[in-house]
Amino acid sequence: MKVAIDGPAASGKSTTAKIIADELKFIYIDSGAMYRACTLKWLEKTAASKSDADEKILAGIINDLKIEFTDNGKTIFVNGKNLSNEIRSSNVSQNVSYVASFEVVRNALVEKQREFALGNNVIMDGRDIGTVVFPDAEVKIFLNASAETRAQRRMQDLKNLGEEPDFDLLVAEIKERDRLDSQRKIAPLTKAKDAIEISTDDKTLNEVTQAIIPEIKKFIAE
Ligand code: DC
């Protein structure tokens, strides 16, 4: 069966999905990590200078891109190298919405995401999982939180990576990413009609996971 967890940046999707995957023995796939991996490769080639050649550059990157997850989705290998920390850098975060807006990137990564799920019980998080990747997912969750709550979480993640982020800048960056992810032409961030929306502002992680697990168990018991 398939469980889709969508929502804006830093709404708690991946932390929640990892806990549920471990508890229910599902395969966890972090689709955002795949867009980040592609962005890291684009940054290596272009040093972040956007140009009309990007469509062609990204087609080349996608052609060579090999993504593998280990440790149930917690570690990502990109072309044979563990880049789990590198894909979380601020530079990648600031450019990933741009890279993820290209059709050539989305088509290839959506195909890969569907391949990962084939024949497995999977929980996948992202922006378009319940709407585009698995419109037939048995359980769809849309996690949300205010930009300030999300910036606070991102701040802690970045401190853990050794960065010293500025809170106000993070709030602005998150709002900008919401805008780009929601307004892009292909597969924008939007709540699927049949998704259950959960606001995580005033909930503990445990409360969020305990709200979702019974929804999944309804299908496992069948
Ligand atoms: O979940 P995240 O913050 O790691 O995702 C990084 C970016 O990747 C996000 O800003 C938009 C893009 N993304 C996407 O377009 N579609 C997905 N299914 C997942 C992520």
XYZ file of N, CA, C and O and ligand atoms in Angstrom, residues 9 13 31-33 35-36 88 96-97 100 106 126-129 154 177 181 184, ligand 1:
100
model
N 7.709 23.186 3.069
C 9.046 22.957 3.623
C 9.016 22.974 5.149
O 8.378 23.830 5.756
N 7.305 16.648 7.718
C 6.964 15.460 6.914
C 7.957 14.322 7.089
O 7.573 13.189 7.370
N 11.195 12.092 -1.238
C 11.273 12.572 -2.632
C 12.000 13.911 -2.708
O 12.665 14.207 -3.697
N 11.916 14.722 -1.644
C 12.620 16.010 -1.630
C 14.127 15.809 -1.732
O 14.831 16.600 -2.374
N 14.631 14.715 -1.115
C 16.070 14.425 -1.166
C 16.504 14.193 -2.615
O 17.629 14.530 -2.997
N 15.142 15.652 -5.336
C 15.246 16.970 -5.980
C 16.484 17.711 -5.473
O 17.144 18.431 -6.216
N 16.797 17.512 -4.192
C 17.994 18.146 -3.628
C 19.268 17.580 -4.265
O 20.225 18.318 -4.545
N 21.445 18.958 2.298
C 20.662 19.789 3.253
C 21.249 21.186 3.413
O 20.785 21.961 4.252
N 16.694 24.706 -4.791
C 15.987 23.473 -5.150
C 14.632 23.731 -5.809
O 14.246 23.007 -6.739
N 13.926 24.781 -5.407
C 12.620 25.044 -6.024
C 12.787 25.370 -7.506
O 11.938 25.020 -8.329
N 13.568 22.079 -9.275
C 12.388 21.193 -9.243
C 11.267 21.696 -10.151
O 10.269 21.006 -10.327
N 11.291 16.721 -13.198
C 10.114 16.125 -12.544
C 9.740 14.788 -13.191
O 9.472 13.814 -12.508
N 6.681 14.548 0.267
C 7.058 15.505 -0.772
C 6.051 16.621 -0.909
O 5.501 17.111 0.088
N 5.820 17.047 -2.160
C 4.884 18.136 -2.419
C 3.704 17.664 -3.274
O 2.627 18.236 -3.231
N 3.972 16.642 -4.116
C 2.979 16.225 -5.114
C 2.718 14.718 -5.035
O 2.323 14.111 -6.022
N 2.971 14.122 -3.894
C 2.870 12.651 -3.818
C 1.400 12.215 -3.910
O 1.067 11.321 -4.679
N 13.866 24.389 10.970
C 14.961 24.406 9.996
C 16.238 24.926 10.659
O 17.332 24.463 10.394
N 10.070 29.856 -0.662
C 9.985 28.481 -1.178
C 8.520 28.037 -1.279
O 8.122 27.399 -2.251
N 7.017 26.850 -4.736
C 6.505 25.468 -4.814
C 5.000 25.444 -5.114
O 4.510 24.523 -5.765
N 4.312 27.021 -9.076
C 4.916 26.519 -10.321
C 3.856 25.838 -11.183
O 2.841 25.355 -10.676
O 11.025 18.353 1.404
P 12.250 19.189 1.050
O 12.280 20.548 1.687
O 13.531 18.442 1.237
O 12.099 19.430 -0.533
C 13.026 20.203 -1.241
C 12.402 20.855 -2.459
O 12.158 19.883 -3.469
C 11.087 21.592 -2.276
O 11.264 22.952 -1.993
C 10.382 21.426 -3.585
C 10.984 20.193 -4.174
N 10.103 19.029 -4.123
C 9.172 18.906 -5.117
O 9.075 19.782 -5.967
N 8.393 17.802 -5.177
C 8.488 16.841 -4.246
N 7.701 15.751 -4.320
C 9.419 16.964 -3.189
C 10.207 18.096 -3.151
